[in-house]
Tab-separated table of C-alpha atoms in Angstrom:
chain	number	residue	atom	x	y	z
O	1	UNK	CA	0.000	0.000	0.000
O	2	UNK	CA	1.000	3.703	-0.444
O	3	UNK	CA	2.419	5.796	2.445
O	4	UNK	CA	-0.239	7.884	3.740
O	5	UNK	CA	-0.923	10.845	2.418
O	6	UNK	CA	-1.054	12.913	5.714
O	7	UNK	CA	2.936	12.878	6.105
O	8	UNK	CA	3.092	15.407	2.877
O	9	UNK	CA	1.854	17.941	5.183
O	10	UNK	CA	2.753	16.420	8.444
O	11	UNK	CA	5.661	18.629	9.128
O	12	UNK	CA	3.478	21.663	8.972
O	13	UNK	CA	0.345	20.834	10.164
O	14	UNK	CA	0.756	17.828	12.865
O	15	UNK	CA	2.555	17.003	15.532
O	16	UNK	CA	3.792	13.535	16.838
O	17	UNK	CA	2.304	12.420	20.110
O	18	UNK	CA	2.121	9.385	22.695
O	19	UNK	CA	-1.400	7.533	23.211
O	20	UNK	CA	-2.694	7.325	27.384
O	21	UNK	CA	-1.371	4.186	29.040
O	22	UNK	CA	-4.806	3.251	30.185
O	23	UNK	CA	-5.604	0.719	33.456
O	24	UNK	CA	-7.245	-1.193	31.251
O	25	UNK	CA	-8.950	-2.071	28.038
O	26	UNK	CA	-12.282	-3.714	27.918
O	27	UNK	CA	-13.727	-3.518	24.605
O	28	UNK	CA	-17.684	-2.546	24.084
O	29	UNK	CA	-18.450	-1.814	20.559
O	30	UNK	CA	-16.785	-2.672	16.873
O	31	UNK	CA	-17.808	-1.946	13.882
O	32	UNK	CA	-17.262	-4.691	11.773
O	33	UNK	CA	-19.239	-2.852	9.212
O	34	UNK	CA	-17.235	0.093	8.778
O	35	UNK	CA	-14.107	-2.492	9.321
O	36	UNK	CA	-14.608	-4.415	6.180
O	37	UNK	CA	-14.518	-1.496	4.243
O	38	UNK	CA	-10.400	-1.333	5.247
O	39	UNK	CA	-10.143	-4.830	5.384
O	40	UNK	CA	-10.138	-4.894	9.462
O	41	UNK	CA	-13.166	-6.686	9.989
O	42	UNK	CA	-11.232	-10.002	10.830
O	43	UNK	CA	-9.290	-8.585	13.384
O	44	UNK	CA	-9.368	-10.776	16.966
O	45	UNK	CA	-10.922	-8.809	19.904
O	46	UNK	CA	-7.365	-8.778	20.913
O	47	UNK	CA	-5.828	-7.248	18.093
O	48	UNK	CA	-8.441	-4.617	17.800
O	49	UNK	CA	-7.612	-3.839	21.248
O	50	UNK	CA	-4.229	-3.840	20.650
O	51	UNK	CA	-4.386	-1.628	18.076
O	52	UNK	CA	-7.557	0.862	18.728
O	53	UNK	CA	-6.878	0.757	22.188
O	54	UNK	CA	-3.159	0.506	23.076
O	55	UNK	CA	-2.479	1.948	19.393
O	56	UNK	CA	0.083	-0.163	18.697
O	57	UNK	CA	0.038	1.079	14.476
O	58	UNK	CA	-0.882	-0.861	11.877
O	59	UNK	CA	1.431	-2.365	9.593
O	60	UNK	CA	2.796	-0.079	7.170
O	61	UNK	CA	0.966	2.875	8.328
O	62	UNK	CA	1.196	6.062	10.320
O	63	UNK	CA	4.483	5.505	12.403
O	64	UNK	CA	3.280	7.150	15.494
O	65	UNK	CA	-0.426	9.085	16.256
O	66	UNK	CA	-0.540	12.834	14.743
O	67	UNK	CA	-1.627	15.490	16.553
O	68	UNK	CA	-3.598	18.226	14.117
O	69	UNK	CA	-3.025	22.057	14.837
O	70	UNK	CA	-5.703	24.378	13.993
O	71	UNK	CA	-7.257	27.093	14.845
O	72	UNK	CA	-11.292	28.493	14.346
O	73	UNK	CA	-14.194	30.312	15.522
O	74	UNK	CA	-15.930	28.956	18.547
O	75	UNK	CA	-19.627	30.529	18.700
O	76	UNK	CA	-18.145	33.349	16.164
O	77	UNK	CA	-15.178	34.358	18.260
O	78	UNK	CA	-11.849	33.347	17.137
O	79	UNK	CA	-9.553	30.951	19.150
O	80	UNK	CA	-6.036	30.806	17.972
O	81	UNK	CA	-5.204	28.532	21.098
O	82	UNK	CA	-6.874	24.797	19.873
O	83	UNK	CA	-5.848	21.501	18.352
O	84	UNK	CA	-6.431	18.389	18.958
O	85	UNK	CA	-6.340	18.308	22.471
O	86	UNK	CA	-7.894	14.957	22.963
O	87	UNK	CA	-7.336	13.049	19.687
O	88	UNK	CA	-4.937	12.520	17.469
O	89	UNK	CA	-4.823	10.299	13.421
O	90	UNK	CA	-3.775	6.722	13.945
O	91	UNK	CA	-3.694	5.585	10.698
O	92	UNK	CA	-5.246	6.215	7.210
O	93	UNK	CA	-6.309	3.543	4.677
O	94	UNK	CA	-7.910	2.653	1.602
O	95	UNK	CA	-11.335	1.202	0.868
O	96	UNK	CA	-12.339	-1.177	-1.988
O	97	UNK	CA	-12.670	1.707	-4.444
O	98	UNK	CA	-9.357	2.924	-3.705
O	99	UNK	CA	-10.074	6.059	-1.241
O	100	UNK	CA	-8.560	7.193	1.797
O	101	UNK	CA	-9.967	6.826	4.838
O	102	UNK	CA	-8.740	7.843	8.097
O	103	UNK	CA	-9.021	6.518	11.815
O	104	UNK	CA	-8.947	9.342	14.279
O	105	UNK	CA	-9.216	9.149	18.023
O	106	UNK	CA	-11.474	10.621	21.266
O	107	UNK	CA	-9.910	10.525	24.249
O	108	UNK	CA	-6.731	9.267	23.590
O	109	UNK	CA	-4.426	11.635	26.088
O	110	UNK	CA	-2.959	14.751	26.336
O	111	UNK	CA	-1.502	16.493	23.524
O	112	UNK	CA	0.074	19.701	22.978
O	113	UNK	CA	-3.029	21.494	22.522
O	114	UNK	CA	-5.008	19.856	25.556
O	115	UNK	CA	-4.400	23.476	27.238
O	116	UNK	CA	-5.796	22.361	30.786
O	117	UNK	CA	-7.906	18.976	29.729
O	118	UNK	CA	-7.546	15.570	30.746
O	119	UNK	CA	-7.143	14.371	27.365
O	120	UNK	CA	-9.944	11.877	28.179
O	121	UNK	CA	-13.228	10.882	27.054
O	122	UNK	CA	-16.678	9.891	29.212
O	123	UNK	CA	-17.921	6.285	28.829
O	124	UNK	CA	-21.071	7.699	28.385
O	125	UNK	CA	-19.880	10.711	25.802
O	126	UNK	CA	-18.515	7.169	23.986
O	127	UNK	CA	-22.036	5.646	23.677
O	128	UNK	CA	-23.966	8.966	22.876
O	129	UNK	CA	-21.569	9.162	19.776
O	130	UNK	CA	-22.265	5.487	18.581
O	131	UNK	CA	-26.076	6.085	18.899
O	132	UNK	CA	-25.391	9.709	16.641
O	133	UNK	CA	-23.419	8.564	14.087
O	134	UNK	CA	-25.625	5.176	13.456
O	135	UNK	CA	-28.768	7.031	13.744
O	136	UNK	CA	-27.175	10.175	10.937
O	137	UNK	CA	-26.003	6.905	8.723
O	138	UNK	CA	-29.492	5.399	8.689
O	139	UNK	CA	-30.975	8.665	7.792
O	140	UNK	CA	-28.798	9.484	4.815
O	141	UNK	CA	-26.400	12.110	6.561
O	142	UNK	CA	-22.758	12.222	5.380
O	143	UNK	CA	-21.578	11.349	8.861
O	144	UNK	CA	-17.912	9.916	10.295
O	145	UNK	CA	-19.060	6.671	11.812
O	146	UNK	CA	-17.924	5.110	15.574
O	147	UNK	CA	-15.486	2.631	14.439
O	148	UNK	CA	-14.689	1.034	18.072
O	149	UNK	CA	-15.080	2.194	21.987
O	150	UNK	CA	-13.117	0.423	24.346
O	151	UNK	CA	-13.551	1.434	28.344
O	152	UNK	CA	-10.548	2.663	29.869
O	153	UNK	CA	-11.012	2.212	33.799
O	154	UNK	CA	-10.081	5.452	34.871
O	155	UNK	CA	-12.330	7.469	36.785
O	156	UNK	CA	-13.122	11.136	35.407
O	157	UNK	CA	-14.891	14.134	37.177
O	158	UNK	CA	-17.124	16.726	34.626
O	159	UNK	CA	-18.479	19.356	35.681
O	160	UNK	CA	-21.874	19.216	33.239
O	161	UNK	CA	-22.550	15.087	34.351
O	162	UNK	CA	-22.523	12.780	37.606
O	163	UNK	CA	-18.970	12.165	38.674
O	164	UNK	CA	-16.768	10.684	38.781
O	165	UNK	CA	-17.747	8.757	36.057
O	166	UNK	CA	-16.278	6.011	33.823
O	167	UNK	CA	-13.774	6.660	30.721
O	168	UNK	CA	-13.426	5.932	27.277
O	169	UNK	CA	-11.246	5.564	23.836
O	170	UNK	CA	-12.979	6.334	20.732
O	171	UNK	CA	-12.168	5.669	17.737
O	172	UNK	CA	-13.753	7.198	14.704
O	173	UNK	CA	-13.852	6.785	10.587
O	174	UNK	CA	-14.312	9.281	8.262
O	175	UNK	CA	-12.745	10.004	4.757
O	176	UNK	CA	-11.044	13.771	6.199
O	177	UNK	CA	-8.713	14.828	9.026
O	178	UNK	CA	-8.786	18.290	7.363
O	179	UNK	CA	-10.962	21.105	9.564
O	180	UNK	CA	-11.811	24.544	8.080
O	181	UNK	CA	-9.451	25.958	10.835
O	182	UNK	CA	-6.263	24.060	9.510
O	183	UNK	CA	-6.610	26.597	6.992
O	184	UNK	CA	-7.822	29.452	9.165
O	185	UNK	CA	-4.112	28.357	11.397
O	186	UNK	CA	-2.688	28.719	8.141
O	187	UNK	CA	-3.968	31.982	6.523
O	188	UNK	CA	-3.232	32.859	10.695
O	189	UNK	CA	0.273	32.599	10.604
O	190	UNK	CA	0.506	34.093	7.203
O	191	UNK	CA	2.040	30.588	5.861
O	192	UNK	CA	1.420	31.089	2.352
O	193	UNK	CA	3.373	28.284	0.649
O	194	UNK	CA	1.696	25.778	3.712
O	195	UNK	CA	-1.373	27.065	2.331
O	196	UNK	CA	-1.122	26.167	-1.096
O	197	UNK	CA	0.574	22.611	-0.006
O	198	UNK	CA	-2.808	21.814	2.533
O	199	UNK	CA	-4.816	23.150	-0.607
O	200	UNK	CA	-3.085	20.944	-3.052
O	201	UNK	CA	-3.628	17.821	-0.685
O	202	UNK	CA	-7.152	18.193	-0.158
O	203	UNK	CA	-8.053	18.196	-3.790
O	204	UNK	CA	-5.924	15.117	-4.410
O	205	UNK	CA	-6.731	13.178	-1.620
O	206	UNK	CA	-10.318	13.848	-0.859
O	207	UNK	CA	-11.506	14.783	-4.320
O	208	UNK	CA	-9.305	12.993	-6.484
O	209	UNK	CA	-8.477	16.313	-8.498
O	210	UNK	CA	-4.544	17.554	-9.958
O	211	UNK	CA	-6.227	21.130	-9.738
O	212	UNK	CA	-3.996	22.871	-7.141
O	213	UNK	CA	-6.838	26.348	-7.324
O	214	UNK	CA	-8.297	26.876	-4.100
O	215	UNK	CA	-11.642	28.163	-6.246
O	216	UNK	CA	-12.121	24.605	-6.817
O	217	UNK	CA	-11.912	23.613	-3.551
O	218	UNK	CA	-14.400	26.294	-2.149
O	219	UNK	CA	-16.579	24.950	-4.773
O	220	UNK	CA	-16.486	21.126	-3.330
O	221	UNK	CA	-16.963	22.653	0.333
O	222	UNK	CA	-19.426	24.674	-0.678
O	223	UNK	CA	-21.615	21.934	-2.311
O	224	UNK	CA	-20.562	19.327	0.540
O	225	UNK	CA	-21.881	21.801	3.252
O	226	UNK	CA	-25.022	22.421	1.355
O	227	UNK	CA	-25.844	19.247	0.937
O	228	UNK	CA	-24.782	18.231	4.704
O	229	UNK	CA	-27.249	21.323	5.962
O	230	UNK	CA	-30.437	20.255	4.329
O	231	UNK	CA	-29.327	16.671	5.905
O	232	UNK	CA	-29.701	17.902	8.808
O	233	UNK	CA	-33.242	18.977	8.680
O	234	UNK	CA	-34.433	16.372	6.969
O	235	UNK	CA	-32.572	14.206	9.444
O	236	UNK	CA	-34.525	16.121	12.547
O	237	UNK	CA	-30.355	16.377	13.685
O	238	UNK	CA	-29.160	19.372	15.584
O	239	UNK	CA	-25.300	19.443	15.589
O	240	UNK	CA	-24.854	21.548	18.628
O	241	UNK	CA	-21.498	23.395	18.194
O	242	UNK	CA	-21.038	23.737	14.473
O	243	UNK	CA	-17.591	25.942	14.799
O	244	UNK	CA	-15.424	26.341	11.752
O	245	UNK	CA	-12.906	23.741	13.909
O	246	UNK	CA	-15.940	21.569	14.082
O	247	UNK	CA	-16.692	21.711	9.674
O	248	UNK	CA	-14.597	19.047	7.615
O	249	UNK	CA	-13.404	20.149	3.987
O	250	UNK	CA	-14.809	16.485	2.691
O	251	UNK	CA	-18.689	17.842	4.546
O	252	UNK	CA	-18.610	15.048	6.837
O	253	UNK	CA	-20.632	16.043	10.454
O	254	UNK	CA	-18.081	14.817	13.085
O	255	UNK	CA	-17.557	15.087	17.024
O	256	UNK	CA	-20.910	14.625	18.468
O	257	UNK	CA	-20.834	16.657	21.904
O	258	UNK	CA	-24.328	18.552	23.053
O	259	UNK	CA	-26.185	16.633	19.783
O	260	UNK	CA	-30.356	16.325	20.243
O	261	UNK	CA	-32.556	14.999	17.320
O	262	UNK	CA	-35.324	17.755	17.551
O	263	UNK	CA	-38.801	15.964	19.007
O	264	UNK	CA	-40.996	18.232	16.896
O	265	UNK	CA	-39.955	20.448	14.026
O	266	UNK	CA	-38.916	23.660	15.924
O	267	UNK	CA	-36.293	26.090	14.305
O	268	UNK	CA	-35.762	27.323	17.638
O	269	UNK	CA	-34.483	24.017	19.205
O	270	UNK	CA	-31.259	24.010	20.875
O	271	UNK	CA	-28.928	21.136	21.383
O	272	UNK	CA	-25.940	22.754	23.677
O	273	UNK	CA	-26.955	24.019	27.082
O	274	UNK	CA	-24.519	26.735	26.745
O	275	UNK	CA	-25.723	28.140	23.444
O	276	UNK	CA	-27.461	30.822	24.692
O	277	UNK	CA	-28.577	32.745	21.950
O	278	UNK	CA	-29.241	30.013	20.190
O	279	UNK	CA	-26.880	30.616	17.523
O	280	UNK	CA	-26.649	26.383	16.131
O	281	UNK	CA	-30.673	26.256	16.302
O	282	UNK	CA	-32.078	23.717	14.352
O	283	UNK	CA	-33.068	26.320	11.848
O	284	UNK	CA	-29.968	28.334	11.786
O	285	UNK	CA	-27.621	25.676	11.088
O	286	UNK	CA	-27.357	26.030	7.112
O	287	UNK	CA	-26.599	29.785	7.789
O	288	UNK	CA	-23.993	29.138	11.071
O	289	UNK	CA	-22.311	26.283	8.398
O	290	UNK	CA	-22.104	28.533	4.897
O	291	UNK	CA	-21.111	31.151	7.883
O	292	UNK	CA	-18.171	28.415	8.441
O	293	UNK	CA	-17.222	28.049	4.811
O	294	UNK	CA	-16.870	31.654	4.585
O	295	UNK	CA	-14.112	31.750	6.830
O	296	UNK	CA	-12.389	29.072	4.583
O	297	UNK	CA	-12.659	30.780	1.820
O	298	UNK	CA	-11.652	34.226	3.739
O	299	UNK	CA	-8.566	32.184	4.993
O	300	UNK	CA	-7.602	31.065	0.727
O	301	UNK	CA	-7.841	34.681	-0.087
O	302	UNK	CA	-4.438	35.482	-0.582
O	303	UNK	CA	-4.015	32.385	-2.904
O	304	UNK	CA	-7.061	33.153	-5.369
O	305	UNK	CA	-9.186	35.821	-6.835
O	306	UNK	CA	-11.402	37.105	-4.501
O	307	UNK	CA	-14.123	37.705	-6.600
O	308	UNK	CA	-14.125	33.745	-8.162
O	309	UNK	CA	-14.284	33.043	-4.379
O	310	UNK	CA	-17.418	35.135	-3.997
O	311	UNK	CA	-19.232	33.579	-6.606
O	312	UNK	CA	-18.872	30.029	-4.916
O	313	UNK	CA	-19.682	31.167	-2.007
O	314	UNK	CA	-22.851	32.686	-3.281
O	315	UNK	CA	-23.597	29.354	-4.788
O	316	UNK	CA	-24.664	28.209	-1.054
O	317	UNK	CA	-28.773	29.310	-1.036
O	318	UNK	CA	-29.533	27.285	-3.833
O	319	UNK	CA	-27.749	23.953	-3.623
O	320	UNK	CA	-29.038	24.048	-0.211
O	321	UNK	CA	-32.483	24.621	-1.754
O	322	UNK	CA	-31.838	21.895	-3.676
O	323	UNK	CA	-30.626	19.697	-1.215
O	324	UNK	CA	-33.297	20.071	0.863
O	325	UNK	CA	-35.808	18.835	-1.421
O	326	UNK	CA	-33.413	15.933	-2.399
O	327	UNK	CA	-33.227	14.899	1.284
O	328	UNK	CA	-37.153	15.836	2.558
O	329	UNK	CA	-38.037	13.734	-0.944
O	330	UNK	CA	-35.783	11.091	-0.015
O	331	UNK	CA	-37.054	10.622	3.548
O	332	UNK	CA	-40.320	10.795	2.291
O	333	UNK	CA	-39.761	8.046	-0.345
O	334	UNK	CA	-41.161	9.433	-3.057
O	335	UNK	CA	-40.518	10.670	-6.746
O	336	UNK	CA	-39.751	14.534	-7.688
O	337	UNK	CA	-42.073	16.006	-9.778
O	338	UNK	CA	-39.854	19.327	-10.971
O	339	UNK	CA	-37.678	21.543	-8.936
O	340	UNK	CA	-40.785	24.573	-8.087
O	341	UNK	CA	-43.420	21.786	-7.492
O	342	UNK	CA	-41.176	20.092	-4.729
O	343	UNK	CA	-40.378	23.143	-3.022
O	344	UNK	CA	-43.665	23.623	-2.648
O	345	UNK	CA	-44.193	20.492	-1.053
O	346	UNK	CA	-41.211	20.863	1.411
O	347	UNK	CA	-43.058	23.936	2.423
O	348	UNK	CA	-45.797	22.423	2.912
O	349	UNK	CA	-44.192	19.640	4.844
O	350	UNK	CA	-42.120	22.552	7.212
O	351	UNK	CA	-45.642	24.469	7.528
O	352	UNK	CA	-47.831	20.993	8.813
O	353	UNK	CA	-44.876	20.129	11.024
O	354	UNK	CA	-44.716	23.228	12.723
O	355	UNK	CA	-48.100	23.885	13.006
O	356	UNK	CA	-49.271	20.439	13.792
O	357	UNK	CA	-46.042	19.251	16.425
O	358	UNK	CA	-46.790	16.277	15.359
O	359	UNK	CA	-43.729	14.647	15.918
O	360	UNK	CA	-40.805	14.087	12.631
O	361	UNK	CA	-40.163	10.713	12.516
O	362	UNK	CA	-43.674	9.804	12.899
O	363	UNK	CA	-44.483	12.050	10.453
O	364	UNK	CA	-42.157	10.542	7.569
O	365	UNK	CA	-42.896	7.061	8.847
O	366	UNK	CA	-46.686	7.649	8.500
O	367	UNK	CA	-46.703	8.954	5.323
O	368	UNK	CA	-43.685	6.759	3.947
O	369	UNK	CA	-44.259	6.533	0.082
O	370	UNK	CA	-46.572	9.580	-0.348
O	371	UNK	CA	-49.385	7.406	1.225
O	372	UNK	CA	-50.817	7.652	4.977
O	373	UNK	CA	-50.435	4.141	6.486
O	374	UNK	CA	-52.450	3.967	9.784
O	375	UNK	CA	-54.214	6.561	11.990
O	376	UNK	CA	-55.651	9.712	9.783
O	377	UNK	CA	-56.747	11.782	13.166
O	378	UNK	CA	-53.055	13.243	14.002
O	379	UNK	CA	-53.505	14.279	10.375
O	380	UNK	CA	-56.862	16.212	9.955
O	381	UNK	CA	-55.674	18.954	11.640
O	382	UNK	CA	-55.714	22.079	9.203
O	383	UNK	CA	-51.777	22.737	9.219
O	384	UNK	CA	-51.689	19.340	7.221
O	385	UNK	CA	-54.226	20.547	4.410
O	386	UNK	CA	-52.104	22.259	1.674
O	387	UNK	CA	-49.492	18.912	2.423
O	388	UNK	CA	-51.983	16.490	2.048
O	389	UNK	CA	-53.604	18.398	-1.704
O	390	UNK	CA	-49.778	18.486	-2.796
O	391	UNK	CA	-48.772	14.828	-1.989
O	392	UNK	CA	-51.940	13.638	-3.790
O	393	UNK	CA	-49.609	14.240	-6.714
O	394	UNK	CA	-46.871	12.241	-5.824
O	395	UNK	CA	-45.583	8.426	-6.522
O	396	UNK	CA	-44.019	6.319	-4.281
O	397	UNK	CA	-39.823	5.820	-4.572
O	398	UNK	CA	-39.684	2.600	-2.659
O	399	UNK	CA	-41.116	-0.516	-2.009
O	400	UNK	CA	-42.549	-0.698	2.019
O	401	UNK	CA	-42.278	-4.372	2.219
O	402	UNK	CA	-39.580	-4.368	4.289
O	403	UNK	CA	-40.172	-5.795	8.051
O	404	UNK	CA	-39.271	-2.364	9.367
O	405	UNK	CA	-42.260	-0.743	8.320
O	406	UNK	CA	-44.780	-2.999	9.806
O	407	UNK	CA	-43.678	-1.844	13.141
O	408	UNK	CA	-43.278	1.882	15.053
O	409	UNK	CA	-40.550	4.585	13.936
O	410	UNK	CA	-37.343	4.494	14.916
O	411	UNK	CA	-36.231	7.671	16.805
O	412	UNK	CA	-33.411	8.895	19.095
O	413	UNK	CA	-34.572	11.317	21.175
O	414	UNK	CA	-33.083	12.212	24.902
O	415	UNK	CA	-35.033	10.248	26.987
O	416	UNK	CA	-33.739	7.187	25.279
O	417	UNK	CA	-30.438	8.120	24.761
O	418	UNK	CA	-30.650	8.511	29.104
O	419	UNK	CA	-32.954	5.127	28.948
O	420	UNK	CA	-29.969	3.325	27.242
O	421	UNK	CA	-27.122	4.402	29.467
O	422	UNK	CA	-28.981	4.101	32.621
O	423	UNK	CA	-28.381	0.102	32.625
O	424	UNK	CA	-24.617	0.498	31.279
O	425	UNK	CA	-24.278	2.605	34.371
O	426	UNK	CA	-25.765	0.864	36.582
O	427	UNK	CA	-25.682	-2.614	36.349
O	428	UNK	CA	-22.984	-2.623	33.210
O	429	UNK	CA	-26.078	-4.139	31.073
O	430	UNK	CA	-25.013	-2.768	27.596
O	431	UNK	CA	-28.308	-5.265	25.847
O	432	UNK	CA	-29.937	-2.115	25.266
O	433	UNK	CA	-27.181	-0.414	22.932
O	434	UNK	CA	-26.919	-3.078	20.980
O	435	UNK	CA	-30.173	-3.761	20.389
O	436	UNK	CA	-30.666	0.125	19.174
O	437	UNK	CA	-28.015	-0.559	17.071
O	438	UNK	CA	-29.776	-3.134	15.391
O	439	UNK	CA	-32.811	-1.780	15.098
O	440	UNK	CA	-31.186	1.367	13.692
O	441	UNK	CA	-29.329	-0.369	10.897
O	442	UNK	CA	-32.935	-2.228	10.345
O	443	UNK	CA	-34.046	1.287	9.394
O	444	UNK	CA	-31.653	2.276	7.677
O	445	UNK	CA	-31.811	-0.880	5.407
O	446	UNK	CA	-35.432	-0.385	5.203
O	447	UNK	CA	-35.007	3.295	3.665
O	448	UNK	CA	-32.228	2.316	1.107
């Protein structure tokens, strides 16, 4: 196998760290899944613990875990003082088509840029990001996926949860390393010629491209972001902290900290406690991400015409229009009709959500193929009655004879993200992950 790529810009944009020596290693989830695409998925249990939680590295791969340094805005406000202060990239491979995938950790240990953190991840932060990314997966979302979590026996103390409380290692798959704020470090520091060599990488690796114009990369970022915005909604997904450190140049959502799925379609829904002026709402989080891209593009400047980067950027509004009806459609299971008609519909959808609170995943497993299965009362009300003349129109995308949809939606709301841990913590009974798991992934193959 080729080297991997990261170590062309390694010696600007990472730095070489140690892994924790954890107390132990007890290993609670792998996915095999995600493992055969890298040809892991034969591993022993003690392998895979020897690599994803000792991080011994994989043959010919990374020599030793990198460290990323970057920079970005936090809730708008610019932080020149992060990194990867609990993770690092353990290895990067190829899947059966031939691109590169990375494995990055979650608390893994203190690295230069921990500032005054443990370096350390909860059990339970472990398990809400398994149930996040499997849920985003099933639902279409270009997501990193929870590759393995092994508990770490050390004790932690958090000031937003019960402590102490038990640790974690994380590790997590997704094709990009590469944060908006690598740049924004970049552009930062004034490292022109870095600039252009972080530019010319992410082309090549992530989009396959000899370009080295950092137009054309603004212009994949710009339709990735889009796309991973209207996602969202249609997903009922509310990120939490979308900051420019937090925003992936391949558009894959990543680090799941304060994450909700919204019960009821509310704009005004807020995932993160601390996110006071609600700032990553539910409905604000296509303008907080092409907010995000900005800032990449602001951080190219020097290496492009400004004006070429304008026009991408202004590009945003309508592939997210666009997206959105792809993704609402999709959910819905049914066939476009033309670009103006659909909107309409989406409206309409938005409008009887809102107006109903009827909740989302009941709503698009209801009306799954453009057809109400089941109950009509939640539906009479009058928020549903422009909806219900406009899907009239519309045919069915998918068959509904899979098992799934003889049963009750699948959701992943707080109370049984808490219902789930509640037996992990006390009585170590992890039957009820695993079972969500399953069911989620039963979904998901039900909506393909």
């Amino acid at each position: 196998m080729s080297p991997p790529p990261i170590l062309e810009v390694a010696d600007f944009l990472a730095d070489p760290v140690v892994a924790a020596d954890f107390p132990r290693t007890i290993l609670r989830f792998r996915n095999d899944s995600a493992a055969s695409e890298i040809g892991l998925q034969d591993l022993s249990d003690e392998d895979w613990i020897r690599h994803f939680g000792r991080f011994k590295p994989l043959p010919d791969n990374l020599p030793e875990p990198l460290a990323l340094r970057y920079h970005g805005h936090q809730f708008r406000v610019y932080n020149p003082d992060i990194g990867d202060g609990r993770g690092f990239l353990f290895a990067q491979l190829k899947d059966q088509s031939g691109r590169w995938l990375d494995l990055g950790t979650k608390g893994s240990g203190q690295t230069p840029y921990s500032r005054f953190g443990d370096g350390r991840l909860t059990l339970k932060g472990g398990v809400r990001e398994i149930l996040a990314t499997e849920m985003l997966q099933a639902l279409g979302v270009n997501t990193s996926r929870t590759f393995s979590l092994i508990e770490t026996g050390e004790e932690l103390h958090r000031g937003d949860e019960p402590s102490p409380t038990r640790s974690a290692v994380m590790v997590r798959m997704s094709h990009g390393h590469i944060r908006i704020g690598c740049f924004q470090r970049l552009a930062y520091l004034k490292l022109d010629d870095e600039l252009k060599r972080l530019t010319d990488y992410a082309l090549r690796t992530y989009f396959g491209s000899a370009s080295s114009d950092p137009v054309e990369l603004v212009r994949h970022v710009v339709a990735g972001t889009a796309r991973l915005a209207a996602s969202y909604m249609a997903a009922g997904f509310v990120h939490g902290v979308l900051n420019s450190d937090n925003i992936n140049v391949t558009a894959e959502s990543f680090d799941y900290g304060p994450w909700r799925f919204a019960p009821v379609f509310d704009p005004n829904f807020t995932a993160a406690y601390f996110d006071h002026a609600g700032l990553y709402a539910f409905g604000r989080q296509a303008e907080a991400i092409q907010w995000d891209v900005v800032q990449l593009a602001g951080a190219l400047r020097t290496l492009a015409d400004v004006d070429a980067l304008i026009a991408e950027l202004d590009r945003f509004p309508e592939l997210y229009r666009q997206a959105l009806v792809e993704r609402f459609l999709w959910r819905l299971g049914v066939h476009p009709r033309g670009l103006d008609e659909d909107i309409r519909l989406v409206a309409a959808i938005e409008q009887a959500l809102i107006g109903s609170q009827i909740p989302i995943d009941h709503f698009f497993f209801d009306w799954a193929g453009g057809n109400l299965r089941g109950d009509d009362t939640p539906y009479a009300h009058e928020a549903f009655s422009d909806f219900r003349t406009r899907i009239a129109h519309y045919r069915p995308a998918r068959a509904l004879d899979h098992p799934y949809w003889a049963g009750d939606p699948c959701s992943m709301h707080i109370e049984e993200v808490e219902a789930i841990w509640s037996p992990i913590a006390e009585r170590d009974d992890w039957s009820a992950l695993y079972a969500k798991v399953e069911r989620i992934r039963n979904m998901g193959a039900a909506l393909q």
